[in-house]
PDB file of C-alpha atoms in Angstrom:
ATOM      1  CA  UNK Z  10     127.074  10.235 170.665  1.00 67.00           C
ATOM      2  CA  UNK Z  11     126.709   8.287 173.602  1.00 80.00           C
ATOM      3  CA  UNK Z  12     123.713   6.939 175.960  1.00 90.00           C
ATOM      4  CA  UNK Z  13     124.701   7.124 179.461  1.00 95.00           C
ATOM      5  CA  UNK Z  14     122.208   5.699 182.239  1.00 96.00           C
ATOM      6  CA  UNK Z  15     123.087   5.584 185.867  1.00 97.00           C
ATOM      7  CA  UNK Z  16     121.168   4.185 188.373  1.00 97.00           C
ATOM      8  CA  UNK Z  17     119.753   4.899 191.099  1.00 98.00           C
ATOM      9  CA  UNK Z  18     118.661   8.112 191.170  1.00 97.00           C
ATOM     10  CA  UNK Z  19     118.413   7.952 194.520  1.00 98.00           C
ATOM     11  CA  UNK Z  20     120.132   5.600 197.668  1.00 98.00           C
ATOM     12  CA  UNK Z  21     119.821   5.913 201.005  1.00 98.00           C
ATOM     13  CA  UNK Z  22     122.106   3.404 202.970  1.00 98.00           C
ATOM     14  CA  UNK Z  23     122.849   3.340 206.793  1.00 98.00           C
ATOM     15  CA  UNK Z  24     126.491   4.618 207.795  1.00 98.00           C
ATOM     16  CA  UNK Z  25     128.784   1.443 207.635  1.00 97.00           C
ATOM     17  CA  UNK Z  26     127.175  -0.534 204.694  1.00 98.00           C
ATOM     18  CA  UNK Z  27     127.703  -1.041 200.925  1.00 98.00           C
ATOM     19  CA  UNK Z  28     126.617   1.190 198.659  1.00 98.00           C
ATOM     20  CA  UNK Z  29     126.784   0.545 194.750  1.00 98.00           C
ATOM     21  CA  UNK Z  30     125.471   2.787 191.324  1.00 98.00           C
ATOM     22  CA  UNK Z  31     125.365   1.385 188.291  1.00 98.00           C
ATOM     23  CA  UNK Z  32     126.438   3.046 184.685  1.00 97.00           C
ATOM     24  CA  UNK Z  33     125.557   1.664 181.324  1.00 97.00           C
ATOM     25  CA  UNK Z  34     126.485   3.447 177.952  1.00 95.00           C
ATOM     26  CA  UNK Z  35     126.327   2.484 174.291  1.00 93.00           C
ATOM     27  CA  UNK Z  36     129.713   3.339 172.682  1.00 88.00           C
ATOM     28  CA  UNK Z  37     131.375  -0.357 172.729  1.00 85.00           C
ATOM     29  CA  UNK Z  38     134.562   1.913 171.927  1.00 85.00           C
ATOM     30  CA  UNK Z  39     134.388   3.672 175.258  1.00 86.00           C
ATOM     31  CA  UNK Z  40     137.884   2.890 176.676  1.00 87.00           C
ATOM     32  CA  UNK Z  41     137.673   4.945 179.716  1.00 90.00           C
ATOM     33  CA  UNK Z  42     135.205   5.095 182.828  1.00 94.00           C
ATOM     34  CA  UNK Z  43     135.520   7.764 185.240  1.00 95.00           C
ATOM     35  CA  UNK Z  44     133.386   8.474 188.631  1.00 97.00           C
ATOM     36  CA  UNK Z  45     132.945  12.086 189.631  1.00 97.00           C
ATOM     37  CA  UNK Z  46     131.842  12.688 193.280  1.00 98.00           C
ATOM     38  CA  UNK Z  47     129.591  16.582 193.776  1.00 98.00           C
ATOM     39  CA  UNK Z  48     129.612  17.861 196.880  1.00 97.00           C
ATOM     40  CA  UNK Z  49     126.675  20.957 197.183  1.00 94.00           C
ATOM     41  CA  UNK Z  50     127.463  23.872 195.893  1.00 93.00           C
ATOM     42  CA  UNK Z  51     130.710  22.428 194.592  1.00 95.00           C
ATOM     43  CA  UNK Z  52     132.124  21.320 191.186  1.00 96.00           C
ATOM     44  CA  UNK Z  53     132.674  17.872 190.270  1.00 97.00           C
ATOM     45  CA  UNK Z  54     135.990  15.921 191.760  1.00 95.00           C
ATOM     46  CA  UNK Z  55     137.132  13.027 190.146  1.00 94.00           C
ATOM     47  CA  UNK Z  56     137.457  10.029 192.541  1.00 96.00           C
ATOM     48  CA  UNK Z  57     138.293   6.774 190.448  1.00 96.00           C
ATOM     49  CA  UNK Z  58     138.419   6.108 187.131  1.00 94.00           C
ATOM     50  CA  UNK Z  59     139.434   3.242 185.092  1.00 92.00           C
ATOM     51  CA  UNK Z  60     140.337   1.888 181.394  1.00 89.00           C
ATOM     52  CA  UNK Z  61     139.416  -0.529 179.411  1.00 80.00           C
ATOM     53  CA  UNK Z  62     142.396  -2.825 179.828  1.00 80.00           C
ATOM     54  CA  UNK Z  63     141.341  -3.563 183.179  1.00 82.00           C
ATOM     55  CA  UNK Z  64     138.224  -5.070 185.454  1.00 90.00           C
ATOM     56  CA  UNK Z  65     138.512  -3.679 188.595  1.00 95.00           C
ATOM     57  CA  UNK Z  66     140.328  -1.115 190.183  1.00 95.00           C
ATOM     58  CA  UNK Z  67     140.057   0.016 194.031  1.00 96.00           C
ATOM     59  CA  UNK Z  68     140.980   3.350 195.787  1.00 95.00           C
ATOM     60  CA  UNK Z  69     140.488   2.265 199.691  1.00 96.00           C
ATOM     61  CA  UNK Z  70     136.794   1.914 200.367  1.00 97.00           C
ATOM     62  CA  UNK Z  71     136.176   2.929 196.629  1.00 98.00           C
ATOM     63  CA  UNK Z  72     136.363   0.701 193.543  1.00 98.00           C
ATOM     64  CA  UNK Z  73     135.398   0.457 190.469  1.00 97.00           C
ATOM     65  CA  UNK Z  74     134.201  -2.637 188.111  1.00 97.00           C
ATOM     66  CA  UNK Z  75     134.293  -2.429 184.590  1.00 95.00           C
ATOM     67  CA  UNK Z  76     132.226  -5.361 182.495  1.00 94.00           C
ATOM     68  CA  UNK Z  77     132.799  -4.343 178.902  1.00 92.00           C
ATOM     69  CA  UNK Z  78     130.832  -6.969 177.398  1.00 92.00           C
ATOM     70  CA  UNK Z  79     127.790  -5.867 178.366  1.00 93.00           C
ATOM     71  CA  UNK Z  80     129.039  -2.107 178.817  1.00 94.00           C
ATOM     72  CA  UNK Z  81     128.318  -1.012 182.237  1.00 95.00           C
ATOM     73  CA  UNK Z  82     130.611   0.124 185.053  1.00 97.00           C
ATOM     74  CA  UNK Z  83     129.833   0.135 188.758  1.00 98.00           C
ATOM     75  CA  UNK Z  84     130.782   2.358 191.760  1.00 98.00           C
ATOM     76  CA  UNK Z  85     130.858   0.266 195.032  1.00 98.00           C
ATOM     77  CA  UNK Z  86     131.555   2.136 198.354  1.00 98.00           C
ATOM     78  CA  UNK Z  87     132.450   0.219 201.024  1.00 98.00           C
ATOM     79  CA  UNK Z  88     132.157   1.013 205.200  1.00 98.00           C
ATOM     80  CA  UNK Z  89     130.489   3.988 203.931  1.00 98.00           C
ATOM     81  CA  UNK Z  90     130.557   7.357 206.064  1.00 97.00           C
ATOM     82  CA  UNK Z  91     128.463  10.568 206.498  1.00 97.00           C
ATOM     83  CA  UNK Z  92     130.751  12.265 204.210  1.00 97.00           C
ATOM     84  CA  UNK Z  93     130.258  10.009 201.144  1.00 98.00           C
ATOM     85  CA  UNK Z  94     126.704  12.015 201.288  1.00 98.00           C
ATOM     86  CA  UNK Z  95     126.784  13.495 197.747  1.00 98.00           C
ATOM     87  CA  UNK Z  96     126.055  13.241 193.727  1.00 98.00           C
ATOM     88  CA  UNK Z  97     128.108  10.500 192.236  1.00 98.00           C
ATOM     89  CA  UNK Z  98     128.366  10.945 188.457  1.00 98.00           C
ATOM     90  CA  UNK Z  99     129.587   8.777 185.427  1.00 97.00           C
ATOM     91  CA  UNK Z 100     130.796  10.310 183.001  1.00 95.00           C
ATOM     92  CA  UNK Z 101     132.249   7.918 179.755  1.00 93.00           C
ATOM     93  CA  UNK Z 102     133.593  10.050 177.000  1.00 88.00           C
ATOM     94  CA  UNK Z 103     131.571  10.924 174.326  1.00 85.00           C
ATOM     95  CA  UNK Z 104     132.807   9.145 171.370  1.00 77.00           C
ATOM     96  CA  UNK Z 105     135.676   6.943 170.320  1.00 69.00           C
ATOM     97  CA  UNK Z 106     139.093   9.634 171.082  1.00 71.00           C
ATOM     98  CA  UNK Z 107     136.752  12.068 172.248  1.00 78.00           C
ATOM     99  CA  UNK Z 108     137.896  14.513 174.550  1.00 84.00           C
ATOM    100  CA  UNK Z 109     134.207  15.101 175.882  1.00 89.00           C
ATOM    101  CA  UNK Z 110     132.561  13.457 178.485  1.00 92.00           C
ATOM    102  CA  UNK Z 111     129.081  12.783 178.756  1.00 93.00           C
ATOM    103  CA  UNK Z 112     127.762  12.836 181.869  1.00 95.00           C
ATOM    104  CA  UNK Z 113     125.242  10.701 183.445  1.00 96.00           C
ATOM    105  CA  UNK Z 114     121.971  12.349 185.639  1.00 97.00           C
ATOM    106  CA  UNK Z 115     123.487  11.354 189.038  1.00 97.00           C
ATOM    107  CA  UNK Z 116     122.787   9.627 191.877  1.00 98.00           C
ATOM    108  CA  UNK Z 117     122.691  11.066 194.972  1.00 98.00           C
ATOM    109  CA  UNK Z 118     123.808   9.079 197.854  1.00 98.00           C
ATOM    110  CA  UNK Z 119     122.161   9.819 201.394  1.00 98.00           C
ATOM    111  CA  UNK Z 120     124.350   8.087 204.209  1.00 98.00           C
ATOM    112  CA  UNK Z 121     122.272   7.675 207.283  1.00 96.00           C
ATOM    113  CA  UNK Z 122     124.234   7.909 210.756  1.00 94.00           C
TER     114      UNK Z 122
ATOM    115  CA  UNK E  18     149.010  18.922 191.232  1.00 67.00           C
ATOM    116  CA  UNK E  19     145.743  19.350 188.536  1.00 86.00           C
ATOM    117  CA  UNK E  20     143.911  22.614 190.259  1.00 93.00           C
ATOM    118  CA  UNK E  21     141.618  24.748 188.218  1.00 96.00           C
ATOM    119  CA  UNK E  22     140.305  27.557 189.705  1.00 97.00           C
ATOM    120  CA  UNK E  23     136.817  29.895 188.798  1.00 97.00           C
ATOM    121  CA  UNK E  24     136.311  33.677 189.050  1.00 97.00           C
ATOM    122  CA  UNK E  25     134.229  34.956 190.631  1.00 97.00           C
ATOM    123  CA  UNK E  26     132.796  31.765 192.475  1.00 97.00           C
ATOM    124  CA  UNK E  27     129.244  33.747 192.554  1.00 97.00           C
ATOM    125  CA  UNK E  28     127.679  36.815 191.037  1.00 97.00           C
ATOM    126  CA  UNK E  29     123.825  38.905 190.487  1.00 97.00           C
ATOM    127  CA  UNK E  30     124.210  40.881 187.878  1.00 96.00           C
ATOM    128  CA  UNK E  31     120.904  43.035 186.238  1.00 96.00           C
ATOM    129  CA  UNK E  32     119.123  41.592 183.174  1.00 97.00           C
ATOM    130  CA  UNK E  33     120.539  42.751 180.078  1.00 96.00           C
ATOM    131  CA  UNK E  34     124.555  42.806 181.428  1.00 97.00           C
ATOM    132  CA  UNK E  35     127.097  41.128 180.706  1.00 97.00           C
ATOM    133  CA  UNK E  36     129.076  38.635 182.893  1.00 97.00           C
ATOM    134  CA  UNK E  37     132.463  37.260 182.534  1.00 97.00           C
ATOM    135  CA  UNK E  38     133.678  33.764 184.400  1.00 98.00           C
ATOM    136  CA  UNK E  39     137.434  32.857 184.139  1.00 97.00           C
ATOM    137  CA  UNK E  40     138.918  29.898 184.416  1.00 96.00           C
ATOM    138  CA  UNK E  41     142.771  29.157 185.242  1.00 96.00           C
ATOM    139  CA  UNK E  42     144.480  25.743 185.437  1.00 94.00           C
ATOM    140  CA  UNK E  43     147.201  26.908 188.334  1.00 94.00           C
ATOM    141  CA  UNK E  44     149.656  24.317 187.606  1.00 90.00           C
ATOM    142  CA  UNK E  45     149.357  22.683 184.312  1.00 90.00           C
ATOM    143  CA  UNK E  46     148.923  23.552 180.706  1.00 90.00           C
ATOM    144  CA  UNK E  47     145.522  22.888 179.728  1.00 90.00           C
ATOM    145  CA  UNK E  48     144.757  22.709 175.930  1.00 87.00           C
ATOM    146  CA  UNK E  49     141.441  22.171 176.405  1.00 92.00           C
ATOM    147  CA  UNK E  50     138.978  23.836 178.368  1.00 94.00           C
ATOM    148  CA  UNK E  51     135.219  22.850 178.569  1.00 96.00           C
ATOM    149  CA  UNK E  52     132.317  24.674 180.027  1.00 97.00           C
ATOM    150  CA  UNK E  53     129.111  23.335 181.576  1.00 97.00           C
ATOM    151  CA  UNK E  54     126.276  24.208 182.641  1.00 97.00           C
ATOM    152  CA  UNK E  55     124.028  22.789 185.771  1.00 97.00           C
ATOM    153  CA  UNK E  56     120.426  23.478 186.439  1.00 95.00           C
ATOM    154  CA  UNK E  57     119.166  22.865 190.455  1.00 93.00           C
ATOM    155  CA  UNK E  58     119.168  18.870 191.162  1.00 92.00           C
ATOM    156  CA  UNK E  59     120.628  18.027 187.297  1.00 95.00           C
ATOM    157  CA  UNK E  60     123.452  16.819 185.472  1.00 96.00           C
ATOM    158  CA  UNK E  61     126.122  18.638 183.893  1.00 96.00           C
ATOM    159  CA  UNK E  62     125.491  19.796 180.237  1.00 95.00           C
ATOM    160  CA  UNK E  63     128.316  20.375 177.950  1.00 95.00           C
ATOM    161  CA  UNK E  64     128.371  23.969 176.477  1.00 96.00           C
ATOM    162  CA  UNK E  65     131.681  24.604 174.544  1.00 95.00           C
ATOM    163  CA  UNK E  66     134.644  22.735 174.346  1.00 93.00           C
ATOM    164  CA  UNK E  67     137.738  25.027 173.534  1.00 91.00           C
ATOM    165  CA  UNK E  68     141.362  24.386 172.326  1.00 87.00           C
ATOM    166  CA  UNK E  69     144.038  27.162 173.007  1.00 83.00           C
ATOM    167  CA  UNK E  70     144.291  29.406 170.010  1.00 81.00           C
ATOM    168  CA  UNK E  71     141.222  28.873 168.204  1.00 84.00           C
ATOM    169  CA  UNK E  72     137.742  29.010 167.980  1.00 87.00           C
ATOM    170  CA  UNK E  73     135.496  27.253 170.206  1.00 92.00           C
ATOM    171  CA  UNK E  74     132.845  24.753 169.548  1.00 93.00           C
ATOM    172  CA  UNK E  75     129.398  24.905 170.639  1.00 95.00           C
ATOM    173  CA  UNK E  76     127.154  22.139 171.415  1.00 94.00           C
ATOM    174  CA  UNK E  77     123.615  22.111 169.698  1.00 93.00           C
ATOM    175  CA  UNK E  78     121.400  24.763 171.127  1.00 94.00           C
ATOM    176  CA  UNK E  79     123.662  26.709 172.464  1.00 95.00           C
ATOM    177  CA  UNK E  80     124.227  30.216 171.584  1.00 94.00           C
ATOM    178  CA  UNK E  81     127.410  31.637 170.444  1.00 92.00           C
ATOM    179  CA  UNK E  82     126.723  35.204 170.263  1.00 94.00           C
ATOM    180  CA  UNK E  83     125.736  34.696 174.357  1.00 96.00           C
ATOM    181  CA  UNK E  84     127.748  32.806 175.437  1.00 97.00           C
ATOM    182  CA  UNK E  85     130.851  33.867 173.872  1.00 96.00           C
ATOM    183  CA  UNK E  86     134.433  32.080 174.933  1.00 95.00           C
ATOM    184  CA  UNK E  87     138.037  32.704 174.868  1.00 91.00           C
ATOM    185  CA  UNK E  88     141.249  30.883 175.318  1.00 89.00           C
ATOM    186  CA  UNK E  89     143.679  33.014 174.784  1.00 82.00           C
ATOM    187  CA  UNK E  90     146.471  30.963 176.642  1.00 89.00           C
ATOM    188  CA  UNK E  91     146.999  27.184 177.899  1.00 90.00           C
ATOM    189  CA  UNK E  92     145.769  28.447 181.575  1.00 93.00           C
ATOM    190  CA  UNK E  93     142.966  30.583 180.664  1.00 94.00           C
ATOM    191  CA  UNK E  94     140.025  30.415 179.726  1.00 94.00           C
ATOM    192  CA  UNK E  95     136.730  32.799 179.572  1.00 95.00           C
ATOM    193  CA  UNK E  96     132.934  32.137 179.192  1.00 97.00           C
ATOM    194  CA  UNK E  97     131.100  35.555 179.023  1.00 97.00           C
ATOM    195  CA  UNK E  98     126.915  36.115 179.270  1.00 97.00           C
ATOM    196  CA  UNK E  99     126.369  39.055 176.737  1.00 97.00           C
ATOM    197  CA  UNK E 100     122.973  40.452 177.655  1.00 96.00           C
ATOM    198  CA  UNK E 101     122.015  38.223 180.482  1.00 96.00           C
ATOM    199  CA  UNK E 102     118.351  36.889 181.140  1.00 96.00           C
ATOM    200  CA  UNK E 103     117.046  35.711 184.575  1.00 96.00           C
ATOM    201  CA  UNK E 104     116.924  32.155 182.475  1.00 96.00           C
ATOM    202  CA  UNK E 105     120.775  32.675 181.848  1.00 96.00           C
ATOM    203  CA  UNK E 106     120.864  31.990 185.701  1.00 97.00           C
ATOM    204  CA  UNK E 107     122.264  28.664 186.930  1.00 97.00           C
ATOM    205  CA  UNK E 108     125.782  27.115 187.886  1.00 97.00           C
ATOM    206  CA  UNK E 109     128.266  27.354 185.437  1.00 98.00           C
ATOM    207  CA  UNK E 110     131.398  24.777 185.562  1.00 98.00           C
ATOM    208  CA  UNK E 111     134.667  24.413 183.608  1.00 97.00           C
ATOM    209  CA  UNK E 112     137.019  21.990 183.099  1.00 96.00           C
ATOM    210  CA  UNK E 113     140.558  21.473 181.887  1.00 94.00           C
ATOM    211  CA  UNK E 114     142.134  19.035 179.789  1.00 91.00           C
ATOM    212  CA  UNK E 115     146.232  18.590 180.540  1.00 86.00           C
ATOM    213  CA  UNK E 116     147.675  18.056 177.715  1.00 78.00           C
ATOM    214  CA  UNK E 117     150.772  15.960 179.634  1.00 79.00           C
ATOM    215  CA  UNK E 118     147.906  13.534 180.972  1.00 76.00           C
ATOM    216  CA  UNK E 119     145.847  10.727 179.565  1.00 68.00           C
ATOM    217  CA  UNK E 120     144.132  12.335 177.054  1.00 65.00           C
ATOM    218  CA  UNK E 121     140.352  11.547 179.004  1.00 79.00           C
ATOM    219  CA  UNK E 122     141.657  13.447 182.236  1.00 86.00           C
ATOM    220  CA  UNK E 123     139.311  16.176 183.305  1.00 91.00           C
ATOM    221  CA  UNK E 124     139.787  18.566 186.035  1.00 93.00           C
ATOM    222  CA  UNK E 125     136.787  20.510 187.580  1.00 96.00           C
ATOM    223  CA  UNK E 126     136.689  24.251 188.965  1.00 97.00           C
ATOM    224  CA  UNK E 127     134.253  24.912 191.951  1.00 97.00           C
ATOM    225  CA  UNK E 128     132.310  26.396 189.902  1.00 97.00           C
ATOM    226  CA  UNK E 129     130.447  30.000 189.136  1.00 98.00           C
ATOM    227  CA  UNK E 130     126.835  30.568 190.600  1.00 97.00           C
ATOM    228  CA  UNK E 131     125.284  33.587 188.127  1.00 98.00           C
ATOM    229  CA  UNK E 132     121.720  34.920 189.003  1.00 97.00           C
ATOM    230  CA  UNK E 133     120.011  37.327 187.268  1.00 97.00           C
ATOM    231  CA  UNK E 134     117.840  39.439 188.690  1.00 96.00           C
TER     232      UNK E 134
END
């Protein structure tokens, strides 16, 4: 199966800056890297993914940054805002044309006003 | 598009019931379903992962005579507690799969909150 670690656990950042988590995982087959965002109380929402054909793909302040080489994928927010407070998750699938996703423990993003 | 919806979104039920969750993709066909699990401050832990029209399969550890599940059709899908325990409680998710979409796709529901008292 796969090893997923994300990092931080933890990031505070002041409202307006850069914030960015870190994913690494094992499975070299891994062809695609999703980012769920959890609000409290809330199930996941998916809010960028990408695939392994590609290195970067951005979603307005989001993007994501694939380096398959040495298999980690990043989540940068940019200008971020109160409301990017949260749990960001990554979540690679499982295995090689596995439907599963493994999911990584989280990071929970604090934006400071 | 891609909405999957939970019932009911929480519930107490007394130790030694039995709870059911349901899970509906509202406009797509989902041929798989997944259900998670979340303890307070955690990650998500895969449960089950079911296909429409046959049995589901259970990740290690986890009981299939409790938690038993049931997709009866491409838009539902149902996890139910048989003889709950206050250590059943926690935050149960599900997911869909469309089957129209890249095959990764997953689509969240908002989730069931089950205490046991």
């Amino acid at each position: 199966g796969e090893n997923v670690e994300q990092h931080p656990s933890t990031l505070s950042v002041q409202e307006g800056d850069s914030a960015v988590i870190k994913c690494t995982y094992s499975d070299s087959a891994s062809n695609y890297f999703p980012w769920y965002k959890q609000e409290l109380g809330k199930g996941p929402q998916l809010i960028i993914d990408i695939r392994s054909n590609v290195g970067e793909k951005k979603d307005q302040r989001i993007a994501v940054t694939l380096n398959k080489t040495a298999k980690h994928f990043s989540l940068h927010i940019t200008e971020t805002q109160p409301e990017d407070s949260a749990v960001y998750f990554c979540a690679p699938p499982s295995g090689a044309g596995s439907y599963q996703l493994t999911f990584g423990k989280g990071t929970k993003l604090s934006v400071i006003p | 598009g891609a909405v999957v919806s939970q019932h009911p979104s929480r519930v107490i039920c007394k130790s030694g019931t039995s709870v059911k969750i349901e899970c509906r993709s509202l406009d797509f066909q989902a041929t798989t379903m997944f259900w998670y699990r979340q303890f307070p401050k955690k990650s998500l832990m895969l449960m089950a992962t079911s296909n429409e029209g046959s049995k589901a399969t259970y990740e290690q550890g986890v009981e299939k005579d409790k938690f038993l599940i049931n997709h009866a059709s491409l838009t539902l899908s149902t996890l139910t507690v048989t003889s709950a325990h206050p250590e059943d409680s926690s935050f149960y998710i599900c997911s869909a799969r469309d089957g129209d979409r890249p095959s990764n796709e997953q689509f969240f529901g908002p989730g069931t909150r089950l205490t046991v008292l």
